[in-house]
Amino acid sequence: MKKRPFGVWIACLYAFYKTATYLFGTVVLFSVAYLYPEMLPEKGWILMANMTPVVALLAWANLLVMLAAGVSLFMLKRVAIYLFLGSLALTLTSSVYGLIVQPELVELAADSSSLPFYVDVAISVGIRLAIVVYCCVLARRGVLAATRGTQPGRYTPEADSRGGVARR
C-alpha cells in the first residue's frame, strides 16, 4: 500500500463529502416530492420547478467530475489536477448561469444557507483552487503518477525534506 500524504486524504474527503451531500440531497428531494408531496416545503417546489435541463446537466457533470477527481487523487494519478480544474470550471459556470438566467435559485440558496451566495461560491472556488495548487505541488514532487503504467515514487517525509521523492 502506498503511503499517502495527509493533504491527499483531506482533499479526497472533501471531494467525497461534496459528492455524497449532493446525492443525498437529490435523493431526499425527489423521493419526498414523489412519495409525500404534501410534506415538501415551498422552497423544495421552487427548486424543482426551476430545475432546467441545463442546471441538472451542470450539477450532475460537476458531481461526476468531482467524484472522478477524488478517486484519481486517492490513486495518486496526475489526471486529478485536470479533473479538479474541470470541477472548478463547472462550479464557476453553474454559478454564473444561476446569477444570469435563474436568480430565483440564487435567492433560494441565499435563504437556505447561513452564508450569502457570493461568499458560499467564493469559499467553494477557493477550496477547489487550493486543491488544484496542492495537486500541482504533489505532481512536481513526483508523488502523482503521470501515466497509467507508471507508479508514483514512495512519499516519505525524509525525502520531502531533501526536496525529492524516495524511489525503490
JSON list of N, CA and C in Angstrom, two decimals, residues 37-78:
[
{"chain": "A", "resi": 37, "resn": "PRO", "atom": "N", "xyz": [-45.79, 14.32, -1.34]},
{"chain": "A", "resi": 37, "resn": "PRO", "atom": "CA", "xyz": [-45.76, 15.69, -1.87]},
{"chain": "A", "resi": 37, "resn": "PRO", "atom": "C", "xyz": [-46.29, 16.74, -0.89]},
{"chain": "A", "resi": 38, "resn": "GLU", "atom": "N", "xyz": [-47.18, 16.34, 0.01]},
{"chain": "A", "resi": 38, "resn": "GLU", "atom": "CA", "xyz": [-47.72, 17.30, 0.98]},
{"chain": "A", "resi": 38, "resn": "GLU", "atom": "C", "xyz": [-46.67, 17.71, 2.02]},
{"chain": "A", "resi": 39, "resn": "MET", "atom": "N", "xyz": [-45.61, 16.91, 2.19]},
{"chain": "A", "resi": 39, "resn": "MET", "atom": "CA", "xyz": [-44.58, 17.22, 3.19]},
{"chain": "A", "resi": 39, "resn": "MET", "atom": "C", "xyz": [-43.47, 18.10, 2.64]},
{"chain": "A", "resi": 40, "resn": "LEU", "atom": "N", "xyz": [-43.40, 18.26, 1.32]},
{"chain": "A", "resi": 40, "resn": "LEU", "atom": "CA", "xyz": [-42.33, 19.05, 0.72]},
{"chain": "A", "resi": 40, "resn": "LEU", "atom": "C", "xyz": [-42.61, 20.53, 0.93]},
{"chain": "A", "resi": 41, "resn": "PRO", "atom": "N", "xyz": [-41.66, 21.27, 1.54]},
{"chain": "A", "resi": 41, "resn": "PRO", "atom": "CA", "xyz": [-41.90, 22.69, 1.75]},
{"chain": "A", "resi": 41, "resn": "PRO", "atom": "C", "xyz": [-41.92, 23.47, 0.43]},
{"chain": "A", "resi": 42, "resn": "GLU", "atom": "N", "xyz": [-42.36, 24.70, 0.52]},
{"chain": "A", "resi": 42, "resn": "GLU", "atom": "CA", "xyz": [-42.49, 25.53, -0.68]},
{"chain": "A", "resi": 42, "resn": "GLU", "atom": "C", "xyz": [-41.14, 25.72, -1.38]},
{"chain": "A", "resi": 43, "resn": "LYS", "atom": "N", "xyz": [-40.06, 25.83, -0.60]},
{"chain": "A", "resi": 43, "resn": "LYS", "atom": "CA", "xyz": [-38.75, 26.00, -1.21]},
{"chain": "A", "resi": 43, "resn": "LYS", "atom": "C", "xyz": [-38.36, 24.79, -2.06]},
{"chain": "A", "resi": 44, "resn": "GLY", "atom": "N", "xyz": [-38.77, 23.62, -1.64]},
{"chain": "A", "resi": 44, "resn": "GLY", "atom": "CA", "xyz": [-38.50, 22.42, -2.42]},
{"chain": "A", "resi": 44, "resn": "GLY", "atom": "C", "xyz": [-39.21, 22.43, -3.75]},
{"chain": "A", "resi": 45, "resn": "TRP", "atom": "N", "xyz": [-40.46, 22.90, -3.76]},
{"chain": "A", "resi": 45, "resn": "TRP", "atom": "CA", "xyz": [-41.21, 23.00, -5.01]},
{"chain": "A", "resi": 45, "resn": "TRP", "atom": "C", "xyz": [-40.60, 24.06, -5.92]},
{"chain": "A", "resi": 46, "resn": "ILE", "atom": "N", "xyz": [-40.13, 25.16, -5.35]},
{"chain": "A", "resi": 46, "resn": "ILE", "atom": "CA", "xyz": [-39.47, 26.19, -6.16]},
{"chain": "A", "resi": 46, "resn": "ILE", "atom": "C", "xyz": [-38.21, 25.63, -6.80]},
{"chain": "A", "resi": 47, "resn": "LEU", "atom": "N", "xyz": [-37.44, 24.87, -6.02]},
{"chain": "A", "resi": 47, "resn": "LEU", "atom": "CA", "xyz": [-36.22, 24.26, -6.54]},
{"chain": "A", "resi": 47, "resn": "LEU", "atom": "C", "xyz": [-36.53, 23.29, -7.67]},
{"chain": "A", "resi": 48, "resn": "MET", "atom": "N", "xyz": [-37.54, 22.48, -7.49]},
{"chain": "A", "resi": 48, "resn": "MET", "atom": "CA", "xyz": [-37.90, 21.51, -8.53]},
{"chain": "A", "resi": 48, "resn": "MET", "atom": "C", "xyz": [-38.47, 22.20, -9.77]},
{"chain": "A", "resi": 49, "resn": "ALA", "atom": "N", "xyz": [-39.21, 23.28, -9.59]},
{"chain": "A", "resi": 49, "resn": "ALA", "atom": "CA", "xyz": [-39.77, 23.99, -10.73]},
{"chain": "A", "resi": 49, "resn": "ALA", "atom": "C", "xyz": [-38.69, 24.67, -11.57]},
{"chain": "A", "resi": 50, "resn": "ASN", "atom": "N", "xyz": [-37.61, 25.08, -10.93]},
{"chain": "A", "resi": 50, "resn": "ASN", "atom": "CA", "xyz": [-36.52, 25.76, -11.63]},
{"chain": "A", "resi": 50, "resn": "ASN", "atom": "C", "xyz": [-35.40, 24.83, -12.07]},
{"chain": "A", "resi": 51, "resn": "MET", "atom": "N", "xyz": [-35.58, 23.54, -11.90]},
{"chain": "A", "resi": 51, "resn": "MET", "atom": "CA", "xyz": [-34.55, 22.57, -12.28]},
{"chain": "A", "resi": 51, "resn": "MET", "atom": "C", "xyz": [-34.65, 22.32, -13.79]},
{"chain": "A", "resi": 52, "resn": "THR", "atom": "N", "xyz": [-33.97, 23.16, -14.55]},
{"chain": "A", "resi": 52, "resn": "THR", "atom": "CA", "xyz": [-33.97, 23.02, -16.00]},
{"chain": "A", "resi": 52, "resn": "THR", "atom": "C", "xyz": [-32.95, 21.95, -16.40]},
{"chain": "A", "resi": 53, "resn": "PRO", "atom": "N", "xyz": [-33.01, 21.48, -17.62]},
{"chain": "A", "resi": 53, "resn": "PRO", "atom": "CA", "xyz": [-32.01, 20.50, -18.07]},
{"chain": "A", "resi": 53, "resn": "PRO", "atom": "C", "xyz": [-30.57, 21.02, -17.98]},
{"chain": "A", "resi": 54, "resn": "VAL", "atom": "N", "xyz": [-30.38, 22.30, -18.21]},
{"chain": "A", "resi": 54, "resn": "VAL", "atom": "CA", "xyz": [-29.03, 22.87, -18.13]},
{"chain": "A", "resi": 54, "resn": "VAL", "atom": "C", "xyz": [-28.53, 22.83, -16.69]},
{"chain": "A", "resi": 55, "resn": "VAL", "atom": "N", "xyz": [-29.37, 23.20, -15.74]},
{"chain": "A", "resi": 55, "resn": "VAL", "atom": "CA", "xyz": [-28.99, 23.17, -14.33]},
{"chain": "A", "resi": 55, "resn": "VAL", "atom": "C", "xyz": [-28.68, 21.74, -13.90]},
{"chain": "A", "resi": 56, "resn": "ALA", "atom": "N", "xyz": [-29.54, 20.81, -14.30]},
{"chain": "A", "resi": 56, "resn": "ALA", "atom": "CA", "xyz": [-29.31, 19.41, -13.95]},
{"chain": "A", "resi": 56, "resn": "ALA", "atom": "C", "xyz": [-28.04, 18.88, -14.59]},
{"chain": "A", "resi": 57, "resn": "LEU", "atom": "N", "xyz": [-27.79, 19.23, -15.84]},
{"chain": "A", "resi": 57, "resn": "LEU", "atom": "CA", "xyz": [-26.59, 18.78, -16.54]},
{"chain": "A", "resi": 57, "resn": "LEU", "atom": "C", "xyz": [-25.33, 19.31, -15.86]},
{"chain": "A", "resi": 58, "resn": "LEU", "atom": "N", "xyz": [-25.32, 20.60, -15.53]},
{"chain": "A", "resi": 58, "resn": "LEU", "atom": "CA", "xyz": [-24.16, 21.18, -14.85]},
{"chain": "A", "resi": 58, "resn": "LEU", "atom": "C", "xyz": [-23.93, 20.53, -13.49]},
{"chain": "A", "resi": 59, "resn": "ALA", "atom": "N", "xyz": [-25.01, 20.32, -12.75]},
{"chain": "A", "resi": 59, "resn": "ALA", "atom": "CA", "xyz": [-24.88, 19.73, -11.41]},
{"chain": "A", "resi": 59, "resn": "ALA", "atom": "C", "xyz": [-24.37, 18.30, -11.47]},
{"chain": "A", "resi": 60, "resn": "TRP", "atom": "N", "xyz": [-24.95, 17.49, -12.36]},
{"chain": "A", "resi": 60, "resn": "TRP", "atom": "CA", "xyz": [-24.52, 16.09, -12.45]},
{"chain": "A", "resi": 60, "resn": "TRP", "atom": "C", "xyz": [-23.12, 15.98, -13.04]},
{"chain": "A", "resi": 61, "resn": "ALA", "atom": "N", "xyz": [-22.78, 16.83, -13.99]},
{"chain": "A", "resi": 61, "resn": "ALA", "atom": "CA", "xyz": [-21.41, 16.82, -14.54]},
{"chain": "A", "resi": 61, "resn": "ALA", "atom": "C", "xyz": [-20.41, 17.17, -13.45]},
{"chain": "A", "resi": 62, "resn": "ASN", "atom": "N", "xyz": [-20.74, 18.18, -12.65]},
{"chain": "A", "resi": 62, "resn": "ASN", "atom": "CA", "xyz": [-19.85, 18.57, -11.56]},
{"chain": "A", "resi": 62, "resn": "ASN", "atom": "C", "xyz": [-19.72, 17.44, -10.55]},
{"chain": "A", "resi": 63, "resn": "LEU", "atom": "N", "xyz": [-20.82, 16.77, -10.25]},
{"chain": "A", "resi": 63, "resn": "LEU", "atom": "CA", "xyz": [-20.80, 15.64, -9.33]},
{"chain": "A", "resi": 63, "resn": "LEU", "atom": "C", "xyz": [-19.88, 14.53, -9.83]},
{"chain": "A", "resi": 64, "resn": "LEU", "atom": "N", "xyz": [-20.03, 14.16, -11.09]},
{"chain": "A", "resi": 64, "resn": "LEU", "atom": "CA", "xyz": [-19.22, 13.07, -11.65]},
{"chain": "A", "resi": 64, "resn": "LEU", "atom": "C", "xyz": [-17.75, 13.45, -11.76]},
{"chain": "A", "resi": 65, "resn": "VAL", "atom": "N", "xyz": [-17.48, 14.69, -12.16]},
{"chain": "A", "resi": 65, "resn": "VAL", "atom": "CA", "xyz": [-16.09, 15.13, -12.28]},
{"chain": "A", "resi": 65, "resn": "VAL", "atom": "C", "xyz": [-15.44, 15.20, -10.89]},
{"chain": "A", "resi": 66, "resn": "MET", "atom": "N", "xyz": [-16.19, 15.66, -9.89]},
{"chain": "A", "resi": 66, "resn": "MET", "atom": "CA", "xyz": [-15.65, 15.73, -8.53]},
{"chain": "A", "resi": 66, "resn": "MET", "atom": "C", "xyz": [-15.37, 14.33, -7.98]},
{"chain": "A", "resi": 67, "resn": "LEU", "atom": "N", "xyz": [-16.27, 13.39, -8.25]},
{"chain": "A", "resi": 67, "resn": "LEU", "atom": "CA", "xyz": [-16.05, 12.01, -7.81]},
{"chain": "A", "resi": 67, "resn": "LEU", "atom": "C", "xyz": [-14.82, 11.41, -8.49]},
{"chain": "A", "resi": 68, "resn": "ALA", "atom": "N", "xyz": [-14.71, 11.61, -9.79]},
{"chain": "A", "resi": 68, "resn": "ALA", "atom": "CA", "xyz": [-13.54, 11.11, -10.53]},
{"chain": "A", "resi": 68, "resn": "ALA", "atom": "C", "xyz": [-12.26, 11.77, -10.04]},
{"chain": "A", "resi": 69, "resn": "ALA", "atom": "N", "xyz": [-12.32, 13.05, -9.71]},
{"chain": "A", "resi": 69, "resn": "ALA", "atom": "CA", "xyz": [-11.13, 13.75, -9.21]},
{"chain": "A", "resi": 69, "resn": "ALA", "atom": "C", "xyz": [-10.70, 13.18, -7.86]},
{"chain": "A", "resi": 70, "resn": "GLY", "atom": "N", "xyz": [-11.67, 12.94, -6.98]},
{"chain": "A", "resi": 70, "resn": "GLY", "atom": "CA", "xyz": [-11.34, 12.37, -5.67]},
{"chain": "A", "resi": 70, "resn": "GLY", "atom": "C", "xyz": [-10.74, 10.99, -5.79]},
{"chain": "A", "resi": 71, "resn": "VAL", "atom": "N", "xyz": [-11.30, 10.16, -6.65]},
{"chain": "A", "resi": 71, "resn": "VAL", "atom": "CA", "xyz": [-10.77, 8.80, -6.84]},
{"chain": "A", "resi": 71, "resn": "VAL", "atom": "C", "xyz": [-9.38, 8.85, -7.45]},
{"chain": "A", "resi": 72, "resn": "SER", "atom": "N", "xyz": [-9.19, 9.68, -8.47]},
{"chain": "A", "resi": 72, "resn": "SER", "atom": "CA", "xyz": [-7.88, 9.75, -9.11]},
{"chain": "A", "resi": 72, "resn": "SER", "atom": "C", "xyz": [-6.82, 10.32, -8.17]},
{"chain": "A", "resi": 73, "resn": "LEU", "atom": "N", "xyz": [-7.19, 11.27, -7.33]},
{"chain": "A", "resi": 73, "resn": "LEU", "atom": "CA", "xyz": [-6.22, 11.78, -6.37]},
{"chain": "A", "resi": 73, "resn": "LEU", "atom": "C", "xyz": [-5.89, 10.71, -5.33]},
{"chain": "A", "resi": 74, "resn": "PHE", "atom": "N", "xyz": [-6.89, 9.97, -4.89]},
{"chain": "A", "resi": 74, "resn": "PHE", "atom": "CA", "xyz": [-6.65, 8.90, -3.93]},
{"chain": "A", "resi": 74, "resn": "PHE", "atom": "C", "xyz": [-5.71, 7.85, -4.53]},
{"chain": "A", "resi": 75, "resn": "MET", "atom": "N", "xyz": [-5.84, 7.61, -5.84]},
{"chain": "A", "resi": 75, "resn": "MET", "atom": "CA", "xyz": [-4.95, 6.66, -6.52]},
{"chain": "A", "resi": 75, "resn": "MET", "atom": "C", "xyz": [-3.63, 7.29, -6.92]},
{"chain": "A", "resi": 76, "resn": "LEU", "atom": "N", "xyz": [-3.44, 8.56, -6.55]},
{"chain": "A", "resi": 76, "resn": "LEU", "atom": "CA", "xyz": [-2.22, 9.32, -6.81]},
{"chain": "A", "resi": 76, "resn": "LEU", "atom": "C", "xyz": [-1.93, 9.43, -8.31]},
{"chain": "A", "resi": 77, "resn": "LYS", "atom": "N", "xyz": [-2.95, 9.78, -9.07]},
{"chain": "A", "resi": 77, "resn": "LYS", "atom": "CA", "xyz": [-2.81, 9.96, -10.51]},
{"chain": "A", "resi": 77, "resn": "LYS", "atom": "C", "xyz": [-2.80, 11.44, -10.84]},
{"chain": "A", "resi": 78, "resn": "ARG", "atom": "N", "xyz": [-1.97, 11.81, -11.79]},
{"chain": "A", "resi": 78, "resn": "ARG", "atom": "CA", "xyz": [-1.81, 13.20, -12.17]},
{"chain": "A", "resi": 78, "resn": "ARG", "atom": "C", "xyz": [-3.06, 13.79, -12.82]}
]
